[in-house]
Coordinates of C-alpha atoms and ligand atoms in Angstrom, one line a residue:
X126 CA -52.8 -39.8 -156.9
X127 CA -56.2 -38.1 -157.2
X128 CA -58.0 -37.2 -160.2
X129 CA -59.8 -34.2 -160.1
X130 CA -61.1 -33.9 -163.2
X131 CA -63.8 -36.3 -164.9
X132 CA -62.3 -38.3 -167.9
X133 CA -63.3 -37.3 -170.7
X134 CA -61.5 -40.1 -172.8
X135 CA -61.2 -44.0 -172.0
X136 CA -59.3 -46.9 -173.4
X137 CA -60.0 -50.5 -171.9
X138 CA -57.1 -52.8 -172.4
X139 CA -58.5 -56.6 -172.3
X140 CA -56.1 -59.2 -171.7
X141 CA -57.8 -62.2 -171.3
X142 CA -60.1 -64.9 -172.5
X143 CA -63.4 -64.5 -175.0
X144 CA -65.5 -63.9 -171.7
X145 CA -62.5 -61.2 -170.6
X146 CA -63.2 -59.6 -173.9
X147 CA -66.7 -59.3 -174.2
X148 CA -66.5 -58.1 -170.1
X149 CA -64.2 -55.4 -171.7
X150 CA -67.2 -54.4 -174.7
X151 CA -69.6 -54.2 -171.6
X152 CA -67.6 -51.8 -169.8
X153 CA -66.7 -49.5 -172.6
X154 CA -70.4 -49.4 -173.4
X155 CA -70.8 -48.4 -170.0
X156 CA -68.6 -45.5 -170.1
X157 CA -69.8 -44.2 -173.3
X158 CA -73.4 -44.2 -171.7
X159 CA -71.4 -41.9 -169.1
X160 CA -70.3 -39.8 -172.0
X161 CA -67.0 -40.8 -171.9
X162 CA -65.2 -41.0 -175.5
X163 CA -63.0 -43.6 -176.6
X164 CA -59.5 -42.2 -177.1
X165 CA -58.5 -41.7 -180.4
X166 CA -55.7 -44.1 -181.6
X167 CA -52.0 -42.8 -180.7
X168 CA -53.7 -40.0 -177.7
X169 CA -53.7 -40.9 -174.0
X170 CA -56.7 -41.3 -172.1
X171 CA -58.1 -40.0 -169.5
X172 CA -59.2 -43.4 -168.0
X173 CA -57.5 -46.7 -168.2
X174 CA -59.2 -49.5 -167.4
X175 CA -56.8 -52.8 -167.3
X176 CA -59.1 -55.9 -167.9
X177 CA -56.9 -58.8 -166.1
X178 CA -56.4 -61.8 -166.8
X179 CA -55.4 -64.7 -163.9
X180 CA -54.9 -67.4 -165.9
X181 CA -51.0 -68.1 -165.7
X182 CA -48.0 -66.4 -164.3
X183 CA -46.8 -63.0 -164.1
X184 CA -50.5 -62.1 -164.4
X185 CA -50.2 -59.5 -161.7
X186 CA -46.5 -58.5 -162.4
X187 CA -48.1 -57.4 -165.4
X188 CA -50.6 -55.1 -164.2
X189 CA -48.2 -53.2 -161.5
X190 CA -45.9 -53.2 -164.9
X191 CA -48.5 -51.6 -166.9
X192 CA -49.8 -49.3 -164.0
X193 CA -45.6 -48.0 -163.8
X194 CA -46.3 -47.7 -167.6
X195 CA -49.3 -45.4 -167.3
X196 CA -47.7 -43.2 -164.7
X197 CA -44.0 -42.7 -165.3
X198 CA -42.6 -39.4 -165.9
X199 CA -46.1 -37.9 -165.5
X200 CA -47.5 -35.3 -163.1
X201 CA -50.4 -36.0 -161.0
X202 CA -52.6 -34.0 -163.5
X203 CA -51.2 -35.5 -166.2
X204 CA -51.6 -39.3 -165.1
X205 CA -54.7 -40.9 -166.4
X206 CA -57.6 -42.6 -164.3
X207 CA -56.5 -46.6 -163.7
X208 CA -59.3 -48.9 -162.7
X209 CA -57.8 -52.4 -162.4
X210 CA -60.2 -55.2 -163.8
X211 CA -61.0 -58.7 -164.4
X212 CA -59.5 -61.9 -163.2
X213 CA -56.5 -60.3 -161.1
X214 CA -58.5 -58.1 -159.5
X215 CA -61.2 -60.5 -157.9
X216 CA -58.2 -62.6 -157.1
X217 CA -55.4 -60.0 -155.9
X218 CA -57.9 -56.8 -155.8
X219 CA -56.8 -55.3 -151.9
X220 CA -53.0 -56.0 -152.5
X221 CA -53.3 -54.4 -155.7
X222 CA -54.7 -51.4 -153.8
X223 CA -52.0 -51.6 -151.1
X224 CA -49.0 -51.5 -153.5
X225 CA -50.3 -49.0 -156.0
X226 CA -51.6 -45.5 -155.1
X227 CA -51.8 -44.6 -158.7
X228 CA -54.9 -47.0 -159.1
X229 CA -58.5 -45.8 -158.3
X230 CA -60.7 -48.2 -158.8
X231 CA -60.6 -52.1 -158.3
X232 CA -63.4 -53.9 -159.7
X233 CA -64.3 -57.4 -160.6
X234 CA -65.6 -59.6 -163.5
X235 CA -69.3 -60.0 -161.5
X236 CA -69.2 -56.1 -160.2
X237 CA -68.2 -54.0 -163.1
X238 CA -72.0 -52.8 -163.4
X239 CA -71.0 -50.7 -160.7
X240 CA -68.3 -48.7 -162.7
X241 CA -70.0 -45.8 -163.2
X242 CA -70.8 -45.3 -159.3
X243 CA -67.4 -46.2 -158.5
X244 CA -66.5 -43.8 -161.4
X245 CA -68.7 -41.1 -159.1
X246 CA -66.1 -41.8 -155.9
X247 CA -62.9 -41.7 -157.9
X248 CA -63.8 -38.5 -159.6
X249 CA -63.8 -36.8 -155.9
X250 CA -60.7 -38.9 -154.7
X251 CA -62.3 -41.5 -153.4
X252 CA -60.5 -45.3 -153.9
X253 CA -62.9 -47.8 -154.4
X254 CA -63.0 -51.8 -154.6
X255 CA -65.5 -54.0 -156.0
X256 CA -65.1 -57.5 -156.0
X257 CA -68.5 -58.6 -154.6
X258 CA -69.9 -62.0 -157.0
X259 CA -73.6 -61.0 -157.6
X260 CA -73.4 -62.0 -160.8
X261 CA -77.2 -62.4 -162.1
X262 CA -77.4 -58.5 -161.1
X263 CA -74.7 -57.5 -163.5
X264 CA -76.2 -58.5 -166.5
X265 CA -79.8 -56.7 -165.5
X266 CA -77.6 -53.0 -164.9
X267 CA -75.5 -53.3 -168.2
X268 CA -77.0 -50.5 -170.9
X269 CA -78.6 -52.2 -173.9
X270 CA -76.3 -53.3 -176.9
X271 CA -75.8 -50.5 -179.6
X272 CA -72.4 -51.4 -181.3
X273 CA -71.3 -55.0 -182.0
X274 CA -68.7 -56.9 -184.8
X275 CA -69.8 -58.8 -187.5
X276 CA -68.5 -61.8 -185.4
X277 CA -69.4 -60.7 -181.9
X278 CA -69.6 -62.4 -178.4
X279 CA -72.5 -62.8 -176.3
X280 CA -72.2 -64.2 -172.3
X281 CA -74.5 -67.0 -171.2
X282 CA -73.4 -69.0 -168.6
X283 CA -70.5 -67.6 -166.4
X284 CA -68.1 -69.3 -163.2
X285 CA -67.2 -72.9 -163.2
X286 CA -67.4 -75.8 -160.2
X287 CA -65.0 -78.3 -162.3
X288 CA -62.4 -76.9 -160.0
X289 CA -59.5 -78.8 -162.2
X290 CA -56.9 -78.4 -159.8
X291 CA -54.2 -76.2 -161.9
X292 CA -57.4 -73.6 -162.7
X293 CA -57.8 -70.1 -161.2
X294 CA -61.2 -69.6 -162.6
X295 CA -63.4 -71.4 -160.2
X296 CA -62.0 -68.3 -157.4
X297 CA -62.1 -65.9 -159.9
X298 CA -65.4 -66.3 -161.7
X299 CA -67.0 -68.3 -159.1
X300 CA -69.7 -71.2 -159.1
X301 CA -71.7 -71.6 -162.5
X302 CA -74.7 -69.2 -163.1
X303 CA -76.8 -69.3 -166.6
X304 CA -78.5 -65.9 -167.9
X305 CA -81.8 -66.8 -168.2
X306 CA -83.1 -67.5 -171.5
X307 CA -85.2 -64.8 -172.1
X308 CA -82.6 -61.8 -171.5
X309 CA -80.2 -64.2 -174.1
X310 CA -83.0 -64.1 -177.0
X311 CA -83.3 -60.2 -176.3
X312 CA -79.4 -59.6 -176.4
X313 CA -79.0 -61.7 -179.4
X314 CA -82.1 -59.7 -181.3
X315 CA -79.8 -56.2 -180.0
X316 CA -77.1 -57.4 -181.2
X317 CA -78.2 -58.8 -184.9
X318 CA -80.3 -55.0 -185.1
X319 CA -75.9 -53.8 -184.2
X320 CA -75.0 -55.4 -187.0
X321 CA -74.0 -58.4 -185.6
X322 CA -73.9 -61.9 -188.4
X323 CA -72.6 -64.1 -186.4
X324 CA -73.2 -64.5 -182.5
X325 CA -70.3 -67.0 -180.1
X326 CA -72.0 -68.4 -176.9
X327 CA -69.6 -68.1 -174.1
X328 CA -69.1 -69.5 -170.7
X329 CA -66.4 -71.1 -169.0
X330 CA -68.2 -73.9 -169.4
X331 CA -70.8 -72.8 -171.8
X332 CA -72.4 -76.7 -172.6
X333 CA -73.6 -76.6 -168.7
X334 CA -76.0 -73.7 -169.6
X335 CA -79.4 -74.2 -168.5
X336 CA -82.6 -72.2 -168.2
X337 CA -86.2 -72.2 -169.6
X338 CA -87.8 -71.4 -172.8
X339 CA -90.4 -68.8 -174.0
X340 CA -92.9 -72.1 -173.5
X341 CA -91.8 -72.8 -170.0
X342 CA -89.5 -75.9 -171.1
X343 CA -86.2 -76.9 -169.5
X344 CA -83.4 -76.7 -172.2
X345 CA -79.6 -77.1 -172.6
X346 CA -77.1 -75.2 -174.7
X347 CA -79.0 -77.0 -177.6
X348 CA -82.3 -75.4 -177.0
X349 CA -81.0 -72.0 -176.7
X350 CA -79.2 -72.5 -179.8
X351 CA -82.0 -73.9 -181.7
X352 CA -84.2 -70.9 -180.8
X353 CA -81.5 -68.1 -181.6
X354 CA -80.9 -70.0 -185.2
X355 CA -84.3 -68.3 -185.6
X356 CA -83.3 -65.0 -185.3
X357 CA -83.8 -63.5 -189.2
X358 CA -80.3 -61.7 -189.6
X359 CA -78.3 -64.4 -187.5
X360 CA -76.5 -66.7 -189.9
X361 CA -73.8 -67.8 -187.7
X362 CA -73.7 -69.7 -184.4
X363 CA -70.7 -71.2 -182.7
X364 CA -70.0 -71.8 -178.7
X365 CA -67.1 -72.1 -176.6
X366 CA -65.6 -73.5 -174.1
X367 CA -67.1 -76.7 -173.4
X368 CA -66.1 -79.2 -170.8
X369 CA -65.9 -82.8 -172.0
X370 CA -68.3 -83.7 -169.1
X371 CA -71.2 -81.4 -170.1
X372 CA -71.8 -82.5 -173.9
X373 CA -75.1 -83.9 -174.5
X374 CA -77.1 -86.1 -176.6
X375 CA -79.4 -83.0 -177.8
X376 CA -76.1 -80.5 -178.3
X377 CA -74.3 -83.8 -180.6
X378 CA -77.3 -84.1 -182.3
X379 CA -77.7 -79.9 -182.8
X380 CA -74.2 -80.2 -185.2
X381 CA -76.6 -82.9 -187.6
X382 CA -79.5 -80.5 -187.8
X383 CA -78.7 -76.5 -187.5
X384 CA -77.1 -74.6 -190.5
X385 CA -76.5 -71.7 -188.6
X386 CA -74.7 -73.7 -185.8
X387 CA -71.0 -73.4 -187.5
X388 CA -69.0 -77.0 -188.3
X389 CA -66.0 -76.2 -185.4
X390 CA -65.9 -77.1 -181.8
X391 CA -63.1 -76.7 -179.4
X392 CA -62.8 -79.2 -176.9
X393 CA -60.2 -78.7 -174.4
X394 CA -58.4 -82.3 -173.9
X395 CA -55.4 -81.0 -171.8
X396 CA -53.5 -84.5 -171.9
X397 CA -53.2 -88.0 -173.3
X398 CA -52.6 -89.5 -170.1
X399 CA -55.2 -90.8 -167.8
X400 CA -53.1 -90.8 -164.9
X401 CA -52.8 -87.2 -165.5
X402 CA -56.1 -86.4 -166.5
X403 CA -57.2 -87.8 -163.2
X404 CA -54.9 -85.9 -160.8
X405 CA -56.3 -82.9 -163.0
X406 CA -59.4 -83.5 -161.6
X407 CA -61.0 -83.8 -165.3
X408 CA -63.3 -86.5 -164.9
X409 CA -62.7 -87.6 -168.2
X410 CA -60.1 -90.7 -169.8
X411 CA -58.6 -89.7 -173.3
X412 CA -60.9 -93.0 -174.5
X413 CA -64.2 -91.4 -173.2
X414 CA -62.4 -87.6 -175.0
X415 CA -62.1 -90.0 -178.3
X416 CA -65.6 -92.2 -178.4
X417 CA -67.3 -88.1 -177.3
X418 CA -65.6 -86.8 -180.6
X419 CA -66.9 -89.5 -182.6
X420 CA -70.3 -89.2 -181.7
X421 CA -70.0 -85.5 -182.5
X422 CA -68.3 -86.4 -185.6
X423 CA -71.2 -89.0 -187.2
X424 CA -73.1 -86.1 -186.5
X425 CA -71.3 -83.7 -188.8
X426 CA -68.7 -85.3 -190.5
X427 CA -67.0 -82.1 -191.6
X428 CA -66.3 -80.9 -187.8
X429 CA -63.0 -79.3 -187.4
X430 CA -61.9 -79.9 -183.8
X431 CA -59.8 -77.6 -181.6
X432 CA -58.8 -78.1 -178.2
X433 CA -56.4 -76.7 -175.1
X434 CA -53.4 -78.6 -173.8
X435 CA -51.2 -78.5 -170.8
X436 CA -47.6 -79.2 -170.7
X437 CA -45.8 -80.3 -167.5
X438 CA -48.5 -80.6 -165.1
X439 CA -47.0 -82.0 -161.4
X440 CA -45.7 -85.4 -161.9
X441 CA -46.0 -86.0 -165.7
X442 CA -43.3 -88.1 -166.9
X443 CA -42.1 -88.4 -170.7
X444 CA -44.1 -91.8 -171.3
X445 CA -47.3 -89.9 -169.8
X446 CA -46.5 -87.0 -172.3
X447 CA -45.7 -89.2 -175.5
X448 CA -49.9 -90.0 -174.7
X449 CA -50.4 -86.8 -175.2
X450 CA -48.5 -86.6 -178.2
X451 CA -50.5 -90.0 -179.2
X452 CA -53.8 -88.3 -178.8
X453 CA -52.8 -85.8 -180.7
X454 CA -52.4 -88.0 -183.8
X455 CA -55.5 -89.9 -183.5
X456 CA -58.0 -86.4 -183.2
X457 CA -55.7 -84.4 -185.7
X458 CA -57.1 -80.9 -184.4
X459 CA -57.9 -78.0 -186.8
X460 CA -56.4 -75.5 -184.5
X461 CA -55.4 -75.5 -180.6
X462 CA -53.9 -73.7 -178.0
X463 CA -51.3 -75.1 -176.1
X464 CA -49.3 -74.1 -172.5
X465 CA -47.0 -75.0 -170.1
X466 CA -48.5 -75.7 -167.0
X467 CA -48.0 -72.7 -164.8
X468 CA -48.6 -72.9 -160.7
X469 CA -51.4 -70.7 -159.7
X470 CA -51.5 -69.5 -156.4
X471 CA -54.2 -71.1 -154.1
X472 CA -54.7 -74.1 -156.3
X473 CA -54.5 -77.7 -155.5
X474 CA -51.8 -78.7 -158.1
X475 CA -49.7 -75.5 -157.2
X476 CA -48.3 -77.6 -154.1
X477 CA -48.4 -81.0 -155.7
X478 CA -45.1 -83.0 -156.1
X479 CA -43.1 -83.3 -158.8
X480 CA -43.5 -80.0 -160.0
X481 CA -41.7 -80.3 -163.4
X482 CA -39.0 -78.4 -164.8
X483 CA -38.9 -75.5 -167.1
X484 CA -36.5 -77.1 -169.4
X485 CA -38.5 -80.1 -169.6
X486 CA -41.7 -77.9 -170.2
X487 CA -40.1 -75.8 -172.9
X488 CA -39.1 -79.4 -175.2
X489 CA -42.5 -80.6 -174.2
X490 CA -44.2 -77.3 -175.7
X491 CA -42.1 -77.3 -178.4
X492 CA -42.6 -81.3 -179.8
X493 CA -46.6 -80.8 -178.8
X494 CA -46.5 -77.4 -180.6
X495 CA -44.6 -79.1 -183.4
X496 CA -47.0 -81.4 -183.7
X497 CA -50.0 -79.1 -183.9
X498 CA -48.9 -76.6 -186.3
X499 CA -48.6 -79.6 -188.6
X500 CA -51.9 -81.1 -188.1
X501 CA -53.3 -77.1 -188.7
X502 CA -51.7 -76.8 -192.2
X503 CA -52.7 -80.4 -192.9
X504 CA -55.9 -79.3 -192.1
X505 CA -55.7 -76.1 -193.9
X506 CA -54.0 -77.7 -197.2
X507 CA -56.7 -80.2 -197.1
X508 CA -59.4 -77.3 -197.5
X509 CA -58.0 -76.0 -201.0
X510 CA -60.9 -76.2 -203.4
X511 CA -63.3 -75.8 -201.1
X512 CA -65.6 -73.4 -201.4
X513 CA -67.5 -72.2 -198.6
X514 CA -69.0 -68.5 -196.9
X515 CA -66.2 -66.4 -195.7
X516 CA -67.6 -63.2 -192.9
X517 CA -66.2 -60.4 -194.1
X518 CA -64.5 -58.9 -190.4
X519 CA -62.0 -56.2 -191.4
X520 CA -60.2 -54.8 -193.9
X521 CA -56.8 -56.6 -195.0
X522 CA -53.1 -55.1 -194.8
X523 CA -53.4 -53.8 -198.3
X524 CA -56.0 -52.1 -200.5
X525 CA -58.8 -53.9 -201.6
X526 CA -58.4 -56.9 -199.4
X527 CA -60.4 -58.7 -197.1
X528 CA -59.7 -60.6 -194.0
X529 CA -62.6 -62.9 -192.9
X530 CA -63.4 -66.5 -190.9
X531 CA -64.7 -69.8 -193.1
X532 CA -67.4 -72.0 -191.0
X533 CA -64.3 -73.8 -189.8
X534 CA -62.8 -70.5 -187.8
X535 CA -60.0 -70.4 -190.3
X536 CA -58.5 -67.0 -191.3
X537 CA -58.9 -66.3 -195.0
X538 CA -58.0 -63.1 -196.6
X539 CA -59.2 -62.7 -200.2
X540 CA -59.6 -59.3 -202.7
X541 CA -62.5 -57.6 -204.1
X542 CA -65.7 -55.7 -204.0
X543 CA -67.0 -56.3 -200.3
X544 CA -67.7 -54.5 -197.1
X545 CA -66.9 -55.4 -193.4
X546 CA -70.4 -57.7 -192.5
X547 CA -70.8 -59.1 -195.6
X548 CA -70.6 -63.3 -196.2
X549 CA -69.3 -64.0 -199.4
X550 CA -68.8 -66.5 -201.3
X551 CA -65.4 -67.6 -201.4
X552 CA -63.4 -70.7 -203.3
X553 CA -59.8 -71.7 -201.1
X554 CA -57.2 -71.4 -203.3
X555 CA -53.6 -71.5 -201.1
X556 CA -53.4 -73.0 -197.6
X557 CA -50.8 -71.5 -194.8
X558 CA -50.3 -72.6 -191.1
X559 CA -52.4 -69.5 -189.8
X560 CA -54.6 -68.3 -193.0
X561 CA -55.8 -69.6 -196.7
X562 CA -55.8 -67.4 -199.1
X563 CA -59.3 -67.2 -201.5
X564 CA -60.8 -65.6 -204.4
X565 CA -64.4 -64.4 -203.9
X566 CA -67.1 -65.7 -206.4
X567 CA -70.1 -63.4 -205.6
X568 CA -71.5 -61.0 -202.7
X569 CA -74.2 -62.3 -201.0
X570 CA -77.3 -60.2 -200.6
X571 CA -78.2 -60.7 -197.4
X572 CA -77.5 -62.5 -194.4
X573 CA -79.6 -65.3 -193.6
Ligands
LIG863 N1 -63.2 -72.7 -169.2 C1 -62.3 -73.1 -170.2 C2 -61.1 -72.3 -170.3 C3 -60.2 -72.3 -169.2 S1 -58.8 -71.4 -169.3 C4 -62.1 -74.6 -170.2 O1 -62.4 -75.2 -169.2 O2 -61.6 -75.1 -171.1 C5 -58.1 -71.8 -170.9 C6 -57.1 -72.9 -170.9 O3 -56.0 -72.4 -170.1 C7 -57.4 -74.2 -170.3 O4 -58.2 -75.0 -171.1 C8 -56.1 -74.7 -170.0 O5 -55.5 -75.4 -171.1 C9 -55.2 -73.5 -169.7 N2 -54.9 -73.3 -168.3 C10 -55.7 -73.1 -167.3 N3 -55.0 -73.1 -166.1 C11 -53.7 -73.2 -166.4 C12 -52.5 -73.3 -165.7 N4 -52.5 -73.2 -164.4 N5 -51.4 -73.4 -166.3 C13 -51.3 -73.6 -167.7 N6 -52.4 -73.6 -168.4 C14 -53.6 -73.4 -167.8
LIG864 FE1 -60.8 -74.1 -165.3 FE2 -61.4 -76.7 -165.5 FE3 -63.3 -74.9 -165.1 FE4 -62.1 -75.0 -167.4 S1 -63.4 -76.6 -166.5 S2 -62.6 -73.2 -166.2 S3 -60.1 -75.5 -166.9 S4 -61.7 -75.4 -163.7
LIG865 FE1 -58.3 -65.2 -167.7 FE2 -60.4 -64.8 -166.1 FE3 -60.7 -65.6 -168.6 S1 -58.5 -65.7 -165.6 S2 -58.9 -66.8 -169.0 S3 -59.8 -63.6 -167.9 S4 -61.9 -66.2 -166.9

């Protein structure tokens, strides 16, 4: 299929993690600098770009899916642009080009500065793939922020060489790189001038960031953070996703001593078994997971934790699960994300013995999910009364109401004179499993 017109109309279709999303922002910003418009809501458009994401299965089923999708019943004319993006396409980027005509561009997460070149080519007919890692050089060739969220996203450190063995995102993202400091202050000042309130750090494993201050001084994640709580306009800071390994004394002691740095952490645990947690490759025990969240917790006694589990994994038996389940208990999370432990091609604990099966993983997901949602409206219930600074982020399902996130990342959804942006003051009156409900005692003036 070849395009011979240029689009005039995009849509970018993310499907992946907070890094896949903000990827996604990039590239539209991109494309709008190539005076390409985003397609109105309910209209086709001219360009698709699917933003992939490897994590588990069917990842790449779903992509040919949604290319057949884009395609069916249309003529060559009619069919839009597809550029294939993200995770899948670093990881299955030349079969993707094989088995799909219909797709003219292939680009990956560390290449997608190239888009509008590789935008040039397709125009003319010309296929193109992209899945070179030079990631340092993407940032540098991405047009200046201009549009942002209230609550808005903001890439530090990128790859990952924890290589836990069921993880696709060492291949995909490659070996850990920090954005130096300096470009970081000056996309956090864009984005605040955008609009933006509150700013999330993101890396795969975000606490491993490193670079060197505007005085020359080596810093960690809590040096960046304590420089960008300076920012006039910023009044929110929050990071994610740490690794258990990473978390320092400064970053602990950053939760005791920075407003702007938001009471919530997510943690990923994965399991309450050691055994497991070893043939995972986590370099962690649940005890050393426990004693870390305490020391974070003297530090700011109200933290709301949040972590990621795995289900399943190659040889976990019920006992080693019922650990998990135990763990669970003891941290009583605020909110997590939980999975079934899905082979990934290329990995180490794809071939591992004792692959377990789905039955089992379905009751396992179910009692661990069980158990979460309860601990989340525990949580929740536990907040009524509180009364705390809700960002306003978009409007609610009917007139006159708000939807917005506490400091604690809950969902609250209250009525009232405000405007998308605003924090507002906000006392929790009814707790559900996924959202509190509030009434809003004044508008604040200004952000920070
Ligand atoms: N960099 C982050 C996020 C990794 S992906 C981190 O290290 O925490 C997000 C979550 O997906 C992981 O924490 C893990 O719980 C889950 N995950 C990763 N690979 C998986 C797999 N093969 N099967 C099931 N879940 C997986
Ligand atoms: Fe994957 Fe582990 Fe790296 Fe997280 S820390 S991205 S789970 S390899
Ligand atoms: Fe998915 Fe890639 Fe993020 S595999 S979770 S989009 S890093």
């Amino acid at each position: 299929m070849k395009p011979t017109n240029s689009p005039k109309t995009y849509r970018v279709k993310s499907f992946g993690c907070q890094m896949n999303v903000y990827d996604g922002e990039r590239m539209a910003e991109m494309l709008g600098e190539q005076g390409i418009m985003p397609a109105p809501e309910g209209e086709d458009a001219d360009l698709v770009v699917l933003n992939t994401c490897h994590i588990r299965e069917k990842a790449a089923e779903k992509v040919y899916s949604d290319i057949g999708r884009l395609t069916k019943g249309k003529t060559q004319t009619k069919a839009p642009m597809i550029a294939v993006a993200g995770c899948v396409a670093q990881a299955e980027g030349e079969e993707i080009m094989r088995r799909s005509p219909a797709v003219s561009m292939v680009v990956g997460p560390q290449a997608y500065h190239r888009l509008p070149e590789m935008l040039e080519k397709a125009v003319k007919g010309e296929r193109a793939t992209d899945t070179d890692m030079p990631a340092i050089a993407k940032f540098a060739a991405l047009p200046e922020r201009r549009r942002t969220n209230p609550a808005s996203f903001l890439t530090v450190q990128e790859g990952c060489d924890k290589f836990c063995t069921y993880c696709v995102v060492p291949y995909t993202r490659g070996a850990e790189i920090s954005r130096p400091y300096a470009d970081l202050v000056t996309e956090a000042k864009k984005l605040v001038d955008a609009g933006a309130k509150e700013i999330t750090l993101l890396g795969q494993n975000v606490s491993a960031w490193s670079g060197e201050d505007g005085k020359g001084h080596q810093v960690g994640l809590a040096g960046l953070i304590r420089d960008l709580a300076k920012v006039d306009g910023l009044a929110r800071i929050r990071y994610t996703t740490s690794h258990p390994a990473d978390m320092d004394d400064d970053l602990i002691a950053a939760h005791g001593e920075i407003d702007k740095l938001m009471p919530f952490l997510h943690l990923p645990v994965q399991a309450g078994s050691d055994r497991v947690l070893k043939a995972m490759n986590r370099s962690h025990t649940a005890e050393s997971y426990l004693k870390l969240l305490d020391r974070f917790r003297a530090a700011r006694p109200d933290l709301a934790l949040s972590g990621d589990f795995i289900v399943g994994f190659p040889g976990e038996t019920d006992a080693e699960f019922e650990e998990t389940l135990a763990l669970v208990d003891e941290v009583k999370y605020a909110q997590a994300f939980s999975f079934k432990y899905s082979p990934r091609p290329g990995t180490p604990a794809a071939t591992m013995d004792g692959q377990v099966s789905k039955d089992v993983m379905d009751e396992r997901l179910r009692r661990l999910q069980d158990a979460l949602n309860r601990d989340q409206l525990a949580f929740n219930e536990a907040s009524v009364g509180r009364i705390c600074e809700v960002l306003v982020e978009r409007k609610g399902k009917h007139l006159g109401q708000w939807l917005g996130k506490s400091p604690w990342l809950q969902s609250v959804w209250f009525e009232g004179d405000a405007q998308i942006g605003d924090l507002v003051e906000i006392e929790l009156v009814e707790a559900g499993p996924n959202s509190l409900a509030g009434t809003l005692r004044e508008t604040a003036l200004s952000a920070a």
